[in-house]
Tab-separated table of C-alpha atoms in Angstrom:
chain	number	residue	atom	x	y	z
A	1	MET	CA	-112.484	23.433	-9.620
A	2	GLY	CA	-110.280	23.469	-6.454
A	3	TYR	CA	-106.468	24.507	-6.634
A	4	ASP	CA	-103.929	21.678	-6.273
A	5	ASP	CA	-100.981	22.744	-4.390
A	6	THR	CA	-99.134	19.610	-4.132
A	7	GLY	CA	-97.246	20.043	-7.361
A	8	SER	CA	-96.220	23.621	-6.664
A	9	THR	CA	-95.196	22.685	-3.097
A	10	GLY	CA	-93.352	19.824	-4.379
A	11	ARG	CA	-91.397	22.015	-6.886
A	12	ARG	CA	-90.905	24.551	-4.050
A	13	SER	CA	-89.507	22.022	-1.694
A	14	GLU	CA	-87.127	20.680	-4.485
A	15	ALA	CA	-85.945	24.157	-5.308
A	16	ARG	CA	-85.150	24.723	-1.574
A	17	GLY	CA	-83.305	21.492	-1.524
A	18	ARG	CA	-81.337	22.288	-4.695
A	19	ARG	CA	-80.379	25.666	-3.017
A	20	ARG	CA	-79.336	23.887	0.337
A	21	ARG	CA	-77.151	21.321	-1.805
A	22	ARG	CA	-75.470	24.074	-3.966
A	23	PRO	CA	-73.497	25.351	-0.995
A	24	LEU	CA	-72.489	21.785	0.211
A	25	ARG	CA	-71.455	20.894	-3.368
A	26	ALA	CA	-69.484	24.143	-3.666
A	27	ALA	CA	-67.752	23.298	-0.349
A	28	THR	CA	-66.882	19.975	-1.152
A	29	GLY	CA	-65.509	21.115	-4.562
A	30	ALA	CA	-63.457	23.817	-2.702
A	31	VAL	CA	-61.963	21.136	-0.186
A	32	ALA	CA	-61.101	18.710	-3.240
A	33	LEU	CA	-59.695	21.648	-5.216
A	34	LEU	CA	-57.503	22.413	-2.064
A	35	ALA	CA	-56.452	18.775	-1.593
A	36	LEU	CA	-55.702	18.583	-5.324
A	37	LEU	CA	-53.636	21.847	-4.883
A	38	GLY	CA	-51.950	20.436	-2.006
A	39	VAL	CA	-50.953	17.224	-3.731
A	40	LEU	CA	-49.706	19.283	-6.725
A	41	VAL	CA	-47.674	21.567	-4.267
A	42	LEU	CA	-46.314	18.538	-2.381
A	43	GLY	CA	-45.631	16.653	-5.726
A	44	GLY	CA	-43.830	19.888	-7.199
A	45	TYR	CA	-41.986	20.200	-3.967
A	46	ALA	CA	-40.821	16.468	-4.261
A	47	PHE	CA	-39.990	16.812	-7.843
A	48	TYR	CA	-37.922	19.941	-6.740
A	49	LEU	CA	-35.928	18.214	-4.252
A	50	GLN	CA	-35.272	15.296	-6.631
A	51	ARG	CA	-34.155	17.533	-9.349
A	52	THR	CA	-31.738	19.449	-6.722
A	53	VAL	CA	-30.378	16.150	-6.003
A	54	ALA	CA	-29.868	15.148	-9.307
A	55	ASN	CA	-28.115	18.419	-10.273
A	56	ASN	CA	-26.022	18.363	-7.344
A	57	ILE	CA	-24.445	14.911	-6.857
A	58	GLU	CA	-21.564	13.770	-9.073
A	59	HIS	CA	-21.380	10.002	-10.265
A	60	GLU	CA	-17.790	8.390	-10.517
A	61	ASP	CA	-16.379	5.077	-10.962
A	62	LEU	CA	-16.053	4.228	-7.215
A	63	MET	CA	-16.465	0.520	-7.435
A	64	ALA	CA	-14.991	-2.074	-9.669
A	65	GLU	CA	-16.693	-4.881	-11.259
A	66	ASP	CA	-15.837	-8.491	-10.527
A	67	GLU	CA	-12.861	-9.659	-12.293
A	68	SER	CA	-11.834	-6.128	-13.371
A	69	VAL	CA	-8.605	-4.762	-12.601
A	70	ILE	CA	-7.565	-1.918	-10.178
A	71	THR	CA	-4.023	-0.579	-10.797
A	72	ILE	CA	-2.469	0.933	-7.875
A	73	SER	CA	-1.040	4.303	-8.212
A	74	PRO	CA	-0.454	7.251	-5.784
A	75	SER	CA	-0.733	9.818	-8.469
A	76	LEU	CA	-3.948	11.194	-7.310
A	77	THR	CA	-3.173	11.252	-3.258
A	78	GLY	CA	-3.526	14.036	-1.075
A	79	GLY	CA	-0.977	15.418	1.182
A	80	ASN	CA	2.544	13.967	0.608
A	81	GLN	CA	2.700	11.195	-1.850
A	82	PRO	CA	3.630	7.543	-0.569
A	83	GLY	CA	7.226	7.378	0.023
A	84	GLN	CA	7.480	11.063	0.149
A	85	THR	CA	8.083	13.354	3.103
A	86	ASP	CA	8.287	17.116	3.738
A	87	GLY	CA	12.104	16.750	3.478
A	88	GLY	CA	12.115	14.716	0.290
A	89	THR	CA	11.522	11.463	-1.485
A	90	GLY	CA	12.289	8.192	0.513
A	91	GLN	CA	13.850	5.115	-0.680
A	92	GLY	CA	11.848	2.161	-2.029
A	93	GLY	CA	8.557	3.736	-1.444
A	94	GLY	CA	8.973	3.817	2.367
A	95	ALA	CA	8.779	6.414	4.985
A	96	GLY	CA	11.686	8.456	3.462
A	97	GLN	CA	14.692	10.474	4.802
A	98	GLY	CA	14.754	14.057	5.782
A	99	GLY	CA	11.534	15.579	6.696
A	100	ALA	CA	10.448	12.605	8.720
A	101	GLU	CA	13.485	11.982	10.730
A	102	GLY	CA	13.105	12.455	14.327
A	103	GLN	CA	9.260	12.433	14.128
A	104	GLY	CA	8.961	8.974	15.386
A	105	GLY	CA	8.930	10.010	18.977
A	106	ALA	CA	6.061	12.696	18.462
A	107	GLU	CA	4.169	10.066	16.409
A	108	GLY	CA	4.361	7.557	19.034
A	109	GLN	CA	2.984	10.047	21.723
A	110	ASP	CA	0.213	10.813	19.570
A	111	GLY	CA	-0.657	7.267	18.936
A	112	ALA	CA	-0.027	6.024	22.308
A	113	GLU	CA	-1.616	8.615	24.469
A	114	GLY	CA	-3.679	7.050	26.980
A	115	ASP	CA	-0.983	4.560	28.531
A	116	GLY	CA	2.229	6.399	27.362
A	117	SER	CA	4.236	3.143	27.101
A	118	THR	CA	4.484	2.898	23.213
A	119	THR	CA	7.308	4.773	21.507
A	120	ALA	CA	9.081	4.478	18.336
A	121	GLY	CA	12.450	2.945	18.137
A	122	GLU	CA	15.222	5.180	18.220
A	123	GLY	CA	16.306	6.517	15.058
A	124	VAL	CA	13.078	5.218	13.173
A	125	ASP	CA	11.850	7.272	10.403
A	126	ALA	CA	7.963	6.657	10.676
A	127	VAL	CA	5.419	8.614	8.601
A	128	ASP	CA	3.439	11.414	10.186
A	129	GLU	CA	-0.096	12.248	9.986
A	130	ASP	CA	0.097	14.189	6.755
A	131	GLU	CA	1.842	11.174	4.813
A	132	THR	CA	0.610	8.200	3.224
A	133	ALA	CA	1.693	5.036	5.139
A	134	PRO	CA	3.504	2.771	2.954
A	135	ILE	CA	2.470	-0.898	2.377
A	136	VAL	CA	4.730	-3.007	4.082
A	137	GLY	CA	5.456	-6.783	4.060
A	138	GLU	CA	5.569	-9.359	6.733
A	139	ASP	CA	9.372	-8.063	7.357
A	140	GLY	CA	7.935	-4.738	8.030
A	141	GLN	CA	9.814	-3.158	5.036
A	142	PRO	CA	8.240	-1.227	2.493
A	143	LEU	CA	6.968	-2.885	-0.778
A	144	ASP	CA	7.124	-1.393	-3.981
A	145	THR	CA	3.445	-1.688	-5.339
A	146	THR	CA	3.256	0.835	-7.956
A	147	GLY	CA	1.731	-0.519	-10.908
A	148	VAL	CA	0.641	-3.710	-9.168
A	149	GLU	CA	-2.697	-5.147	-10.649
A	150	VAL	CA	-5.569	-6.155	-8.207
A	151	THR	CA	-8.295	-8.171	-9.400
A	152	ALA	CA	-11.826	-7.039	-8.084
A	153	THR	CA	-14.010	-9.795	-6.304
A	154	THR	CA	-17.155	-9.657	-4.321
A	155	PRO	CA	-18.263	-11.763	-1.297
A	156	SER	CA	-21.397	-13.540	-1.891
A	157	ARG	CA	-24.861	-12.369	-0.036
A	158	SER	CA	-26.264	-14.302	2.512
A	159	THR	CA	-29.876	-15.192	1.919
A	160	ASP	CA	-30.450	-14.552	5.615
A	161	ALA	CA	-29.645	-10.895	4.871
A	162	GLY	CA	-32.756	-10.315	2.716
A	163	ASP	CA	-32.575	-6.883	1.188
A	164	ALA	CA	-30.287	-5.388	3.802
A	165	MET	CA	-27.827	-2.832	2.305
A	166	ASN	CA	-24.141	-1.842	2.868
A	167	PHE	CA	-22.796	1.589	1.991
A	168	LEU	CA	-19.277	2.586	2.147
A	169	ILE	CA	-19.151	6.345	3.266
A	170	ILE	CA	-15.814	8.047	2.782
A	171	GLY	CA	-15.176	11.561	4.408
A	172	SER	CA	-12.459	13.026	2.050
A	173	ASP	CA	-10.773	16.523	2.315
A	174	SER	CA	-10.402	16.791	-1.402
A	175	ARG	CA	-12.259	19.664	-3.227
A	176	ASP	CA	-12.025	18.252	-6.555
A	177	LEU	CA	-11.916	14.385	-6.997
A	178	SER	CA	-10.898	14.488	-10.512
A	179	VAL	CA	-7.759	16.521	-9.476
A	180	GLU	CA	-6.905	14.714	-6.205
A	181	ARG	CA	-8.161	11.835	-4.065
A	182	GLY	CA	-7.578	13.653	-0.908
A	183	ARG	CA	-7.319	11.815	2.317
A	184	SER	CA	-10.024	9.452	3.525
A	185	ASP	CA	-10.166	10.767	7.120
A	186	VAL	CA	-13.601	9.218	7.665
A	187	ILE	CA	-14.263	5.573	6.892
A	188	VAL	CA	-17.838	4.457	7.771
A	189	LEU	CA	-19.855	1.243	6.659
A	190	MET	CA	-23.568	1.896	6.907
A	191	HIS	CA	-25.719	-1.260	7.252
A	192	VAL	CA	-29.291	-0.518	6.486
A	193	ASN	CA	-31.383	-3.592	7.697
A	194	ASP	CA	-34.015	-5.658	5.585
A	195	GLU	CA	-36.993	-3.986	7.398
A	196	ARG	CA	-35.557	-0.541	6.920
A	197	ASP	CA	-36.276	0.333	10.502
A	198	ARG	CA	-32.579	0.349	11.914
A	199	VAL	CA	-29.155	1.743	10.712
A	200	ASP	CA	-25.863	0.705	12.064
A	201	LEU	CA	-22.758	2.816	11.540
A	202	VAL	CA	-19.263	1.132	11.838
A	203	HIS	CA	-16.653	3.453	12.037
A	204	PHE	CA	-13.098	2.262	11.099
A	205	PRO	CA	-10.121	4.123	12.477
A	206	ARG	CA	-8.160	5.469	9.508
A	207	ASP	CA	-4.880	3.972	11.012
A	208	LEU	CA	-6.362	0.317	11.492
A	209	PHE	CA	-3.646	-1.638	10.369
A	210	VAL	CA	-5.115	-4.280	7.705
A	211	PRO	CA	-3.975	-6.246	4.780
A	212	ILE	CA	-4.191	-4.230	1.797
A	213	ALA	CA	-6.063	-6.134	-0.816
A	214	GLY	CA	-3.905	-7.731	-3.640
A	215	THR	CA	-0.724	-6.333	-2.663
A	216	GLY	CA	0.761	-9.105	0.005
A	217	GLY	CA	1.315	-6.402	2.295
A	218	SER	CA	-0.379	-4.514	5.045
A	219	SER	CA	-0.830	-0.747	6.043
A	220	LYS	CA	-3.225	1.731	7.565
A	221	ILE	CA	-6.660	1.343	6.026
A	222	ASN	CA	-6.735	4.755	4.597
A	223	ALA	CA	-3.761	3.852	2.652
A	224	ALA	CA	-5.792	1.858	0.454
A	225	TYR	CA	-7.744	4.798	-0.496
A	226	ALA	CA	-4.662	6.762	-1.008
A	227	TYR	CA	-3.145	3.852	-3.302
A	228	GLY	CA	-6.001	2.809	-5.132
A	229	GLY	CA	-8.982	5.224	-4.510
A	230	ALA	CA	-12.506	3.983	-3.511
A	231	PRO	CA	-12.187	0.700	-5.481
A	232	LEU	CA	-9.203	-0.462	-3.654
A	233	LEU	CA	-10.690	0.537	-0.178
A	234	VAL	CA	-13.723	-1.512	-0.973
A	235	GLN	CA	-11.563	-4.483	-2.082
A	236	THR	CA	-9.649	-3.916	1.305
A	237	LEU	CA	-12.656	-3.697	3.359
A	238	GLN	CA	-14.881	-6.433	2.011
A	239	PRO	CA	-12.795	-9.234	3.120
A	240	LEU	CA	-12.609	-7.895	6.775
A	241	VAL	CA	-16.447	-7.687	7.031
A	242	ASP	CA	-17.339	-10.570	4.552
A	243	VAL	CA	-20.394	-8.757	3.266
A	244	PRO	CA	-20.830	-7.316	-0.224
A	245	ILE	CA	-20.503	-3.255	-0.377
A	246	ASP	CA	-23.735	-2.038	-2.444
A	247	HIS	CA	-22.618	1.402	-2.777
A	248	VAL	CA	-19.814	4.014	-2.177
A	249	VAL	CA	-20.605	7.427	-1.158
A	250	ILE	CA	-17.779	10.124	-0.856
A	251	VAL	CA	-18.615	13.401	1.252
A	252	ASN	CA	-16.412	16.438	1.215
A	253	PHE	CA	-15.792	17.841	4.595
A	254	GLU	CA	-17.566	21.148	3.307
A	255	SER	CA	-20.683	19.148	3.229
A	256	PHE	CA	-20.623	18.920	6.869
A	257	ARG	CA	-20.114	22.529	7.295
A	258	SER	CA	-23.071	23.521	5.038
A	259	MET	CA	-25.270	20.971	6.267
A	260	THR	CA	-25.030	21.746	9.647
A	261	ASP	CA	-25.559	25.537	9.000
A	262	ALA	CA	-28.718	24.505	6.739
A	263	ILE	CA	-30.525	23.138	9.847
A	264	GLY	CA	-29.484	26.094	11.928
A	265	GLY	CA	-26.530	24.099	14.111
A	266	VAL	CA	-26.719	20.797	16.103
A	267	GLU	CA	-26.761	19.828	19.513
A	268	VAL	CA	-23.605	17.445	20.217
A	269	GLN	CA	-22.978	15.350	23.093
A	270	VAL	CA	-19.239	15.711	23.898
A	271	THR	CA	-17.976	12.838	26.083
A	272	GLU	CA	-14.213	14.023	26.158
A	273	ALA	CA	-13.026	17.353	26.528
A	274	GLY	CA	-10.533	18.723	24.074
A	275	GLY	CA	-9.737	21.277	21.490
A	276	GLY	CA	-11.761	23.805	23.119
A	277	PHE	CA	-14.845	21.784	23.735
A	278	ASP	CA	-16.084	20.804	27.231
A	279	VAL	CA	-17.738	17.571	28.269
A	280	GLY	CA	-21.631	18.037	27.974
A	281	THR	CA	-24.241	19.038	25.214
A	282	GLN	CA	-22.603	21.743	23.092
A	283	HIS	CA	-24.709	23.781	20.250
A	284	MET	CA	-22.187	23.813	17.090
A	285	ASP	CA	-22.424	25.497	13.890
A	286	GLY	CA	-20.672	24.322	10.714
A	287	GLU	CA	-17.188	25.762	11.408
A	288	GLN	CA	-17.171	24.576	15.207
A	289	GLY	CA	-18.479	21.221	13.955
A	290	LEU	CA	-15.449	20.823	11.499
A	291	ARG	CA	-13.015	21.832	14.306
A	292	PHE	CA	-14.547	19.293	16.709
A	293	VAL	CA	-14.312	16.189	14.307
A	294	ARG	CA	-10.865	17.066	13.350
A	295	GLU	CA	-9.269	17.305	16.783
A	296	ARG	CA	-6.842	14.551	17.601
A	297	TYR	CA	-3.864	15.564	19.484
A	298	SER	CA	-5.493	16.590	22.639
A	299	LEU	CA	-7.809	13.397	22.887
A	300	SER	CA	-6.685	10.581	25.277
A	301	GLN	CA	-6.678	7.940	22.225
A	302	GLY	CA	-5.930	9.910	19.267
A	303	ASP	CA	-7.548	8.497	15.959
A	304	ILE	CA	-9.984	6.437	18.045
A	305	SER	CA	-11.178	9.326	20.069
A	306	ARG	CA	-11.646	11.356	16.952
A	307	GLY	CA	-13.533	8.689	15.449
A	308	GLU	CA	-15.973	8.589	18.511
A	309	ARG	CA	-16.286	12.507	17.928
A	310	GLN	CA	-17.193	12.031	14.149
A	311	MET	CA	-19.725	9.508	15.225
A	312	GLN	CA	-21.336	11.996	17.915
A	313	PHE	CA	-21.350	14.736	15.189
A	314	VAL	CA	-22.957	12.580	12.497
A	315	LYS	CA	-25.626	11.561	14.942
A	316	ALA	CA	-26.317	14.975	15.828
A	317	ILE	CA	-26.808	16.067	12.226
A	318	MET	CA	-29.062	12.908	11.568
A	319	LEU	CA	-31.322	13.802	14.583
A	320	LYS	CA	-31.774	17.213	13.578
A	321	ALA	CA	-32.275	16.186	10.047
A	322	LEU	CA	-35.011	13.725	11.094
A	323	SER	CA	-36.709	15.900	13.485
A	324	ARG	CA	-40.088	17.638	12.995
A	325	ASP	CA	-38.388	21.153	13.020
A	326	THR	CA	-36.516	19.925	9.610
A	327	LEU	CA	-39.103	17.844	7.968
A	328	THR	CA	-42.139	20.243	8.502
A	329	ASN	CA	-40.123	23.313	7.433
A	330	PRO	CA	-39.949	23.345	3.465
A	331	VAL	CA	-37.441	25.886	3.373
A	332	ARG	CA	-34.908	24.348	5.883
A	333	LEU	CA	-35.512	20.837	4.379
A	334	ALA	CA	-34.692	22.172	0.944
A	335	ASN	CA	-31.620	23.777	2.116
A	336	PHE	CA	-30.564	20.909	4.089
A	337	VAL	CA	-30.934	18.763	0.965
A	338	ASP	CA	-29.130	21.156	-1.197
A	339	ALA	CA	-26.265	21.271	1.147
A	340	ALA	CA	-26.035	17.569	1.843
A	341	THR	CA	-25.844	16.751	-2.018
A	342	THR	CA	-23.570	19.607	-2.749
A	343	ASN	CA	-19.754	18.212	-2.834
A	344	LEU	CA	-21.359	14.455	-2.794
A	345	THR	CA	-20.056	11.738	-4.963
A	346	VAL	CA	-21.486	8.602	-5.419
A	347	ASP	CA	-20.755	5.326	-7.269
A	348	GLN	CA	-21.794	4.985	-11.005
A	349	ASN	CA	-24.636	2.588	-10.021
A	350	LEU	CA	-26.549	4.552	-7.209
A	351	GLN	CA	-29.306	6.531	-8.866
A	352	VAL	CA	-31.369	9.346	-7.929
A	353	GLY	CA	-34.725	7.185	-7.893
A	354	GLU	CA	-32.910	4.370	-5.844
A	355	MET	CA	-31.841	7.186	-3.329
A	356	ARG	CA	-35.345	8.663	-3.061
A	357	ASP	CA	-37.032	5.277	-2.761
A	358	LEU	CA	-34.452	4.366	0.124
A	359	GLY	CA	-35.316	7.463	1.982
A	360	PHE	CA	-38.929	6.966	1.692
A	361	SER	CA	-38.480	3.270	3.000
A	362	MET	CA	-36.598	4.681	6.072
A	363	ARG	CA	-39.150	7.510	6.906
A	364	ASP	CA	-39.927	6.246	10.192
A	365	VAL	CA	-36.257	5.776	11.394
A	366	ARG	CA	-35.443	8.021	14.391
A	367	GLY	CA	-32.569	8.679	16.651
A	368	GLY	CA	-32.957	5.572	18.729
A	369	ASP	CA	-32.971	3.324	15.562
A	370	ILE	CA	-29.406	4.665	14.577
A	371	HIS	CA	-26.545	2.606	16.259
A	372	PHE	CA	-22.623	3.510	16.256
A	373	TRP	CA	-19.846	1.121	16.618
A	374	GLN	CA	-16.031	1.083	16.184
A	375	GLY	CA	-14.320	-1.091	13.821
A	376	PRO	CA	-13.032	-3.882	16.238
A	377	TRP	CA	-9.580	-3.109	17.643
A	378	ASN	CA	-7.592	-4.062	20.524
A	379	GLY	CA	-4.820	-1.540	21.033
A	380	ILE	CA	-2.337	1.105	19.580
A	381	ASP	CA	1.418	0.706	18.651
A	382	MET	CA	4.136	2.167	16.870
A	383	HIS	CA	5.148	0.479	13.455
A	384	PRO	CA	8.751	1.282	12.735
A	385	VAL	CA	7.876	2.447	9.311
A	386	ALA	CA	4.030	3.041	9.157
A	387	GLY	CA	4.227	4.969	12.325
A	388	SER	CA	1.136	5.016	14.969
A	389	ILE	CA	-1.218	2.170	14.015
A	390	VAL	CA	-4.556	0.841	15.474
A	391	LEU	CA	-4.333	-2.818	16.108
A	392	MET	CA	-7.207	-4.972	14.621
A	393	ALA	CA	-9.091	-7.546	17.032
A	394	PRO	CA	-9.579	-10.282	14.516
A	395	ASP	CA	-12.040	-12.622	16.448
A	396	GLN	CA	-14.244	-9.516	17.060
A	397	MET	CA	-14.190	-8.520	13.520
A	398	THR	CA	-15.298	-12.077	12.686
A	399	LEU	CA	-18.091	-11.650	15.142
A	400	LEU	CA	-19.072	-8.337	13.448
A	401	SER	CA	-18.717	-10.032	10.022
A	402	GLU	CA	-21.396	-12.885	11.183
A	403	HIS	CA	-23.845	-10.121	12.360
A	404	LEU	CA	-23.510	-8.100	9.308
A	405	ARG	CA	-24.008	-11.201	7.055
A	406	THR	CA	-27.117	-12.596	8.949
A	407	ASP	CA	-28.632	-8.956	9.286
A	408	THR	CA	-28.782	-9.564	13.138
A	409	MET	CA	-26.941	-6.201	14.239
A	410	GLU	CA	-29.507	-5.785	17.033
A	411	SER	CA	-27.600	-8.658	19.000
A	412	TYR	CA	-24.130	-7.676	18.098
A	413	ALA	CA	-22.030	-6.575	20.973
A	414	ASP	CA	-18.460	-5.583	21.204
A	415	ASN	CA	-16.775	-6.334	24.747
A	416	VAL	CA	-13.428	-6.256	23.192
A	417	SER	CA	-12.523	-2.857	21.694
A	418	PRO	CA	-11.328	-0.610	24.576
A	419	ARG	CA	-13.584	2.178	25.585
A	420	SER	CA	-11.469	4.127	28.031
A	421	GLY	CA	-11.029	7.687	27.370
A	422	PHE	CA	-14.328	8.650	25.986
A	423	GLY	CA	-15.655	10.144	29.049
A	424	GLY	CA	-18.706	7.727	29.114
C-alpha cells in the first residue's frame, strides 16, 4: 500500500501558513495597541487641558439679562473715583478741584499730539489719565449719575449673520475683580464669522467719546466700565455696533506677560518708534510686551497709537500660539493654555465645553485670517471737563455695524479713521 503524502503536506503547509501569519497578526495587534495608546494619550492630554481651563477661569456676572437693572456705582473703580482727583473730591461728580488744576494743557498735549492744535481752555480742570472721566450732559457739565438705574436690552440678531459670534474682550489692570474693577485699558470686539474661518478684532479707543447707556449723558467709553462694570460697557457698546454681544471676557494684564513667556516670546511688527522700541520686527518677552502696549506719551496719536500697538502685540501672540512650534509641543501648549486662562474671567454663560468646541471649530484659522480694525473715529479733541477725547465717526460706525450684522466683514473698509502716525 503506497504512502499518501497529500494530507501531511497539506498539514505542513497549513502550519507554515499559520507560522507566517502569527507575526503579521502580532504586528497588526502592536500597531493597533500603539494607536489605542496614542488615542488615550491624546484624549488624556485634551482632558488635562480642559481641566486646566476649568480650574483656572473665573465666572462672574459680566452681562445683564434683558429687562434686568444695572445700578450705576463707582464703588469698584480703579485709580481715582469719578469726580475725585489727586488733590481731593470735586464738585457734582465732575473733574474736581486741586489735583487736576493746571493739568488741562498737559492732557491736551497728549491727546492732540500729531497736529499740536488742540489745547485745553485756560483755567479748565480736566481729568488726567488716572482719573475716571465724568459723564457729562449736552451742556458739557457733569451729571450726577450715582444710583441711576439702567434697564438692559439686547439688539436683535440678523438672520444674515448665521451662527456668527461677538465677544467683548476687556483688558483690565485689576488683580482681583471682586475688590476693584480696575480700568478697562483695552476694549476689543471680537467677531467670529459663521464659517469659523475668519476673526475680526475691532479695537475701541478707551477715550472714544460716546453716549453712556441709560444716563442721558456722554463720556469716554471706558467710563462705562468704571461706573457700571462690564454690564454697563456691554449696554454702551451694543447700540454703537447694533449687534448682540454673546460673551464677555476680562483678561488681566498679567496674563499677557505670562502668555508671552509661556511660548518663548513673540515677534512684534513695530510700526512706530517710541518708548524704547524701534521700527521693525522686535522680539519681546512678557515684560517688554507690557511696556510696549502701555506706552502712550511718546507716540504720535496718544491713545490711538497705543491701540495700534496693542493690536500688533495681540496678533503676535495669536500667530505664535497657532504656530506648529506651539501646537505640536505638548509642554509649550500646556504652559500657554495655563497662562492664558489664569487671571481670566468670563461671563456666567460661557462654559468650558463651549470654549473647547469653538476652539476646535477654529482650528484652521491662521495669521492671514485674523483682521484688525480701529473703532471708527475722525479726530482728537480736548473736552473742558472730560479731558482728551477721541471723536467718533458716526457714519463709519454705521457702516461697521452693517457689516457686523450681516457677517460680511470681508468686504468692510474704513477710509475715514486717520492712519497717520502709525509709520505704515
